[in-house]
Short mmCIF file of C-alpha atoms in Angstrom, two decimals:
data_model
loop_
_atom_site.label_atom_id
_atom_site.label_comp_id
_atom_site.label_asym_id
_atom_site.label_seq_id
_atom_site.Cartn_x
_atom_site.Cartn_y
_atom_site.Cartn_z
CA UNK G 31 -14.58 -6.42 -1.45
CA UNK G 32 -18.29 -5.60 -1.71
CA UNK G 33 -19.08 -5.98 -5.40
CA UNK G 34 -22.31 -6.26 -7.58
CA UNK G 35 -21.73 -7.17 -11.51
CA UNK G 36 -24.94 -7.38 -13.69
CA UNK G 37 -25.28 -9.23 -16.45
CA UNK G 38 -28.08 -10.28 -19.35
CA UNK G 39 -28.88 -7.66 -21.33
CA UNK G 40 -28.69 -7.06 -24.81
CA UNK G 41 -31.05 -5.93 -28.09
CA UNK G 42 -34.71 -7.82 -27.84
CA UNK G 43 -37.79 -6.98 -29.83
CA UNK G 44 -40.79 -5.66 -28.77
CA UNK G 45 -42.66 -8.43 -26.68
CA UNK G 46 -39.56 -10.44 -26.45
CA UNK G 47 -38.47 -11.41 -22.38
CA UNK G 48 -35.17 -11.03 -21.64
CA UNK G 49 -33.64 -12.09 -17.50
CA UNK G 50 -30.60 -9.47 -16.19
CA UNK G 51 -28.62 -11.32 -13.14
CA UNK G 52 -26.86 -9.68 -10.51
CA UNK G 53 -24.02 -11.50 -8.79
CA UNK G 54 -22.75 -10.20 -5.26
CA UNK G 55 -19.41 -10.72 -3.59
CA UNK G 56 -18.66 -9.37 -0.16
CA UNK G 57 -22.36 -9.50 1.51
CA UNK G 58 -24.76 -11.89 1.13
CA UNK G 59 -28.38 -10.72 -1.12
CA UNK G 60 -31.08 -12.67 0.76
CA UNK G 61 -29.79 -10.91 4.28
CA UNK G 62 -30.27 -7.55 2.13
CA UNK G 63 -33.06 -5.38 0.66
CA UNK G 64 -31.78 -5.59 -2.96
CA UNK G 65 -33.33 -2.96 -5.79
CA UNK G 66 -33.36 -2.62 -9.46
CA UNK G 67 -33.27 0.87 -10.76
CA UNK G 68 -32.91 1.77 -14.49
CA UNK G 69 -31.66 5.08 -16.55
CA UNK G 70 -33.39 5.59 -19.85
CA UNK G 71 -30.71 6.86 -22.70
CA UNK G 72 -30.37 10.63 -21.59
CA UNK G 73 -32.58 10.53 -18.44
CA UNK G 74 -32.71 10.13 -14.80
CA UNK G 75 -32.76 7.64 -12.28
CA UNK G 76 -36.02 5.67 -12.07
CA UNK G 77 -36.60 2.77 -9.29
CA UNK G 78 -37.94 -0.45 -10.86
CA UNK G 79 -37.96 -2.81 -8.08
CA UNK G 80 -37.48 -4.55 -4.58
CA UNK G 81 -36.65 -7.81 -3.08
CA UNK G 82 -36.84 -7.73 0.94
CA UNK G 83 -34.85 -10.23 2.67
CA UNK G 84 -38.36 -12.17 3.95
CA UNK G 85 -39.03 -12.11 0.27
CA UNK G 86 -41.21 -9.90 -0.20
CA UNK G 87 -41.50 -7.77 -3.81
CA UNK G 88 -42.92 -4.70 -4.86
CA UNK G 89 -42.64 -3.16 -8.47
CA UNK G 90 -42.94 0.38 -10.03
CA UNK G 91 -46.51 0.64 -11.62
CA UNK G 92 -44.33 0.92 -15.00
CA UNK G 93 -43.52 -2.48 -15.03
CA UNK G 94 -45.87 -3.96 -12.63
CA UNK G 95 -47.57 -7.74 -13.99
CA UNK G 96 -44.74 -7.84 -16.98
CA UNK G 97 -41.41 -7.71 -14.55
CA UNK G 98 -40.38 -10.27 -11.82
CA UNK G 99 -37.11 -9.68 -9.04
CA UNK G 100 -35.95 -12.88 -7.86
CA UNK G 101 -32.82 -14.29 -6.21
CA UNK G 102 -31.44 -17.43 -6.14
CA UNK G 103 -29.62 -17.75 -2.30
CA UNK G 104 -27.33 -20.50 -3.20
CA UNK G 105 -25.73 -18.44 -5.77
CA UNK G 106 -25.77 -14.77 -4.55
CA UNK G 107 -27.33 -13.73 -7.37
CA UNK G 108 -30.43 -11.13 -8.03
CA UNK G 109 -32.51 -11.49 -11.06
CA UNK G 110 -34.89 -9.29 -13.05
CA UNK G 111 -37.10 -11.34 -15.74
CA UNK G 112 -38.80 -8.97 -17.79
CA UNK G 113 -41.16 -9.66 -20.34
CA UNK G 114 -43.57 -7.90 -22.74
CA UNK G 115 -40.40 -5.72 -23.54
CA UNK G 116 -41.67 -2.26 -24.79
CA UNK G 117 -39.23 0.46 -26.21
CA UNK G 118 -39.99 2.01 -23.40
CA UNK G 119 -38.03 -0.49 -21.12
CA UNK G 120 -34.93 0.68 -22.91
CA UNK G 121 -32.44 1.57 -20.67
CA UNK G 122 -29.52 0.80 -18.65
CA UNK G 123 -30.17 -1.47 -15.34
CA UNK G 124 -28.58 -1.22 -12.53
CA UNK G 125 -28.74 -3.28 -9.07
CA UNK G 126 -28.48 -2.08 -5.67
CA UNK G 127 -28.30 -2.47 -2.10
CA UNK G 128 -31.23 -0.55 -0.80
CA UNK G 129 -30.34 0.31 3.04
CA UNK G 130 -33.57 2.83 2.68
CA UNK G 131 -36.00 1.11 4.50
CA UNK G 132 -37.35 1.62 7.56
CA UNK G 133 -35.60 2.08 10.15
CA UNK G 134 -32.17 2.10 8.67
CA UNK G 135 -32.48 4.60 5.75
CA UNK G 136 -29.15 4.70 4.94
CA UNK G 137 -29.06 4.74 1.28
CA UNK G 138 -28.39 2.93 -1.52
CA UNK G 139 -24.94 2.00 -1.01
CA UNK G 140 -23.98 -0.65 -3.36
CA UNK G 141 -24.15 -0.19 -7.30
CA UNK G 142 -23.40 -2.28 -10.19
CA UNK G 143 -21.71 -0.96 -13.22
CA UNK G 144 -25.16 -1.81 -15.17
CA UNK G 145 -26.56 -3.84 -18.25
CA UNK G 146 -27.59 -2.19 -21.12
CA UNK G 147 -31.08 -3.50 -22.58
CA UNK G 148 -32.23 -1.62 -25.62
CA UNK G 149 -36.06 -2.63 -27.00
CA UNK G 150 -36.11 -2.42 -30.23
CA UNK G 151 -37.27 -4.12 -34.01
CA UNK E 858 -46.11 9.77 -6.18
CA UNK E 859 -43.43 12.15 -4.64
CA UNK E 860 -42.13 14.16 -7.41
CA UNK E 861 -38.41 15.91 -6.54
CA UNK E 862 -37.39 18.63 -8.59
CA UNK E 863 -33.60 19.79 -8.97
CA UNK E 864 -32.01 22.79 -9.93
CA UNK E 865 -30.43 24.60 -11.41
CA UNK E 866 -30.28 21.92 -14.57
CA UNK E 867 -27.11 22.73 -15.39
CA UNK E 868 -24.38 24.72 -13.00
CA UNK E 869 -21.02 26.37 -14.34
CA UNK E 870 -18.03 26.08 -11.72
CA UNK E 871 -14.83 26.93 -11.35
CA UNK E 872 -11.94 24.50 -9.76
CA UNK E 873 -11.99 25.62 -6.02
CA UNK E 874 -15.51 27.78 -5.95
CA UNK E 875 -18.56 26.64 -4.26
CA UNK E 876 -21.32 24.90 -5.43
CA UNK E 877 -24.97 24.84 -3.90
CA UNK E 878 -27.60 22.57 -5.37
CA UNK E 879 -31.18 22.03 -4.61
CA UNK E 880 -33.44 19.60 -4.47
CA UNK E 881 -37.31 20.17 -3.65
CA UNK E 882 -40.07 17.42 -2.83
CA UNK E 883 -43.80 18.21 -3.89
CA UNK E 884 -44.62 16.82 -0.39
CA UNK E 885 -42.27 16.34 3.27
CA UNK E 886 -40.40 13.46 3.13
CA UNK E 887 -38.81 14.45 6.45
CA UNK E 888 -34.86 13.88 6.32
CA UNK E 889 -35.27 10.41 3.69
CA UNK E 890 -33.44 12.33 1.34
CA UNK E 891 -30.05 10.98 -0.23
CA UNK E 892 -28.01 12.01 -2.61
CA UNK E 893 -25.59 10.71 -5.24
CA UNK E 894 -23.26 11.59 -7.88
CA UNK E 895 -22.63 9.73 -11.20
CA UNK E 896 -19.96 10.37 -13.79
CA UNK E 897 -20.05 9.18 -17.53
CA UNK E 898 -20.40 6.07 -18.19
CA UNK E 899 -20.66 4.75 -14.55
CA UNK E 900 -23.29 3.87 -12.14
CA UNK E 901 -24.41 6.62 -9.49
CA UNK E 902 -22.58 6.44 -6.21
CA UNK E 903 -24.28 7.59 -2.59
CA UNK E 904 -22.59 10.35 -1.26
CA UNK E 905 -24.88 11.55 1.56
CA UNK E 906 -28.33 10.05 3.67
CA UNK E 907 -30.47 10.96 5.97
CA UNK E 908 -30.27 14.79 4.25
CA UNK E 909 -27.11 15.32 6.04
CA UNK E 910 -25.01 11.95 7.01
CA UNK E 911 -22.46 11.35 4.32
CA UNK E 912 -21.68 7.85 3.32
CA UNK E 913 -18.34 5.88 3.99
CA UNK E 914 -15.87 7.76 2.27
CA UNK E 915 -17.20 10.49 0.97
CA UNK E 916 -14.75 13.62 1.63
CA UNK E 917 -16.01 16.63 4.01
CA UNK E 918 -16.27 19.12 1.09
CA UNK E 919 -19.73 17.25 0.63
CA UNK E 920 -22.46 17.99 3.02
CA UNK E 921 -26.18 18.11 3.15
CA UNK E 922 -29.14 20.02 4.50
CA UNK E 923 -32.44 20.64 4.36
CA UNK E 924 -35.64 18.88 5.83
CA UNK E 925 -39.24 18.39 4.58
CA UNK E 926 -39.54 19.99 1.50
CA UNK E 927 -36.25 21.96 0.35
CA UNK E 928 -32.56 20.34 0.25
CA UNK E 929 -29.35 20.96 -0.14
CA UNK E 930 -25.74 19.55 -1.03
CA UNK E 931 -22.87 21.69 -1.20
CA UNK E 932 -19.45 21.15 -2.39
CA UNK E 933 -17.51 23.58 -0.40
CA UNK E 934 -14.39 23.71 -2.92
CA UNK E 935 -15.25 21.92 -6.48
CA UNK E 936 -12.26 19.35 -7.28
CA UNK E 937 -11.46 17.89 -10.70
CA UNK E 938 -13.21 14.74 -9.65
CA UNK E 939 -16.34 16.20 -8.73
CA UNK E 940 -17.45 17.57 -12.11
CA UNK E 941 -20.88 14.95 -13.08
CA UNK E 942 -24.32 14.90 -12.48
CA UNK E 943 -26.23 14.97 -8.72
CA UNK E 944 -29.30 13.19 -8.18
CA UNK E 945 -31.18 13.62 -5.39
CA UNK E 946 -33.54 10.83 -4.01
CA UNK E 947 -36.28 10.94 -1.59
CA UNK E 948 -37.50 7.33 -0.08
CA UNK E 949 -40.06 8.64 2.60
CA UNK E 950 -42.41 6.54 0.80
CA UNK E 951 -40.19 3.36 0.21
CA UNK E 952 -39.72 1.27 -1.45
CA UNK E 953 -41.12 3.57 -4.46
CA UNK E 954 -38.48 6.21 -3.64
CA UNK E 955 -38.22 8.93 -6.52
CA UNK E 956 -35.33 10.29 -7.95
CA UNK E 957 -34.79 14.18 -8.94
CA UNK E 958 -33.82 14.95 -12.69
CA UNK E 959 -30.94 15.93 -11.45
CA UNK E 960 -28.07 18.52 -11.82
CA UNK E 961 -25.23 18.57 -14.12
CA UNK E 962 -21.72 20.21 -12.33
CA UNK E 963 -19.75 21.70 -15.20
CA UNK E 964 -16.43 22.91 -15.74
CA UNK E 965 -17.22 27.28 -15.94
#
């Protein structure tokens, strides 16, 4: 069965870091574009970032410089460090396999059931 | 940055009626348009690509259209199961694809 299950989040304070992992069953993540997206308590969907299978990473200008997507191939596992926490970061994160990139675009079709990080003193 | 706007916010249905839902881009974004649904308490879930492909799964009462600018999805007969929120997201411009507010499905 194709499965993601996050992990790593909790209450931090302002400035603190905090890492979320992503573990995948079913497909392997470094043959896979893999994305984090967050939803703020309340709100929408908002895409955080992207891991390409070469490697490559690209971040939403929210959290560009203070987040970091990783993976670690020998485990299956995605990771999102984030530091410099803000209350603005509060939300729950999700991870996903992004099949929208050229020329597939074919959605994201795997979710996680989230992690809940909440920035707060 | 593409901005996609949903609406209505909120839409009142009945068991068995028909439900439209739109989803507008402040730019084309050709057919990179996807949807998805999320219930309470649970991560979203892709129901249809490519403005009109639905994923693996997904009954026929779903289906898509549009191109460009304006989108639709339409559940053709609402079910218990389908009462949650819609989200529309466009990822012409990936990876920083943009998700719609999106629309709440309601029990009228």
């Amino acid at each position: 069965e194709v499965q993601l299950v996050e992990s790593g989040g909790g209450l931090i304070q302002p400035g603190g870091s905090l890492r979320l992992s992503c573990a995948a069953s079913g497909f392997t993540v470094s043959s896979n574009y893999m994305s984090w997206v967050r939803q703020a308590p309340g709100k929408g969907l908002e895409w955080v970032s992207v891991i390409y299978s070469g490697g490559s990473t690209y971040y939403a200008d929210s959290v560009k410089g203070r987040f970091t997507i990783s993976r670690d191939n020998s485990k299956n596992t995605l990771y999102l460090q984030m530091n410099s926490l803000r209350a603005e970061d509060t939300a729950v994160y999700y991870c996903a396999r992004d099949r929208n990139y050229p020329p597939v675009r074919h959605g994201m079709d795997v979710w996680g059931q989230g992690t809940t990080v909440t920035v707060s003193s | 940055e593409i901005v996609m706007t949903q609406s209505p916010a909120t839409l009142s249905v009945s068991p068995g009626e028909r439900a439209t839902l739109s989803c507008r881009a402040s730019q084309s974004v050709s057919s990179n348009l996807a949807w998805y649904q999320q219930k309470p308490g649970q991560a979203p879930r892709l129901l249809i690509y490519g403005a009109s492909t639905r994923a693996t799964g997904i009954p026929a009462r779903f289906s898509g259209s549009g191109s460009g600018t304006e989108f639709t999805l339409t559940i053709s007969s609402l079910q218990s199961e389908d009462f949650a929120v819609y989200y529309c997201q466009q990822y012409n411009n990936w990876p920083r694809g943009t998700f719609g507010g999106g629309t709440k499905v309601e029990i009228k």
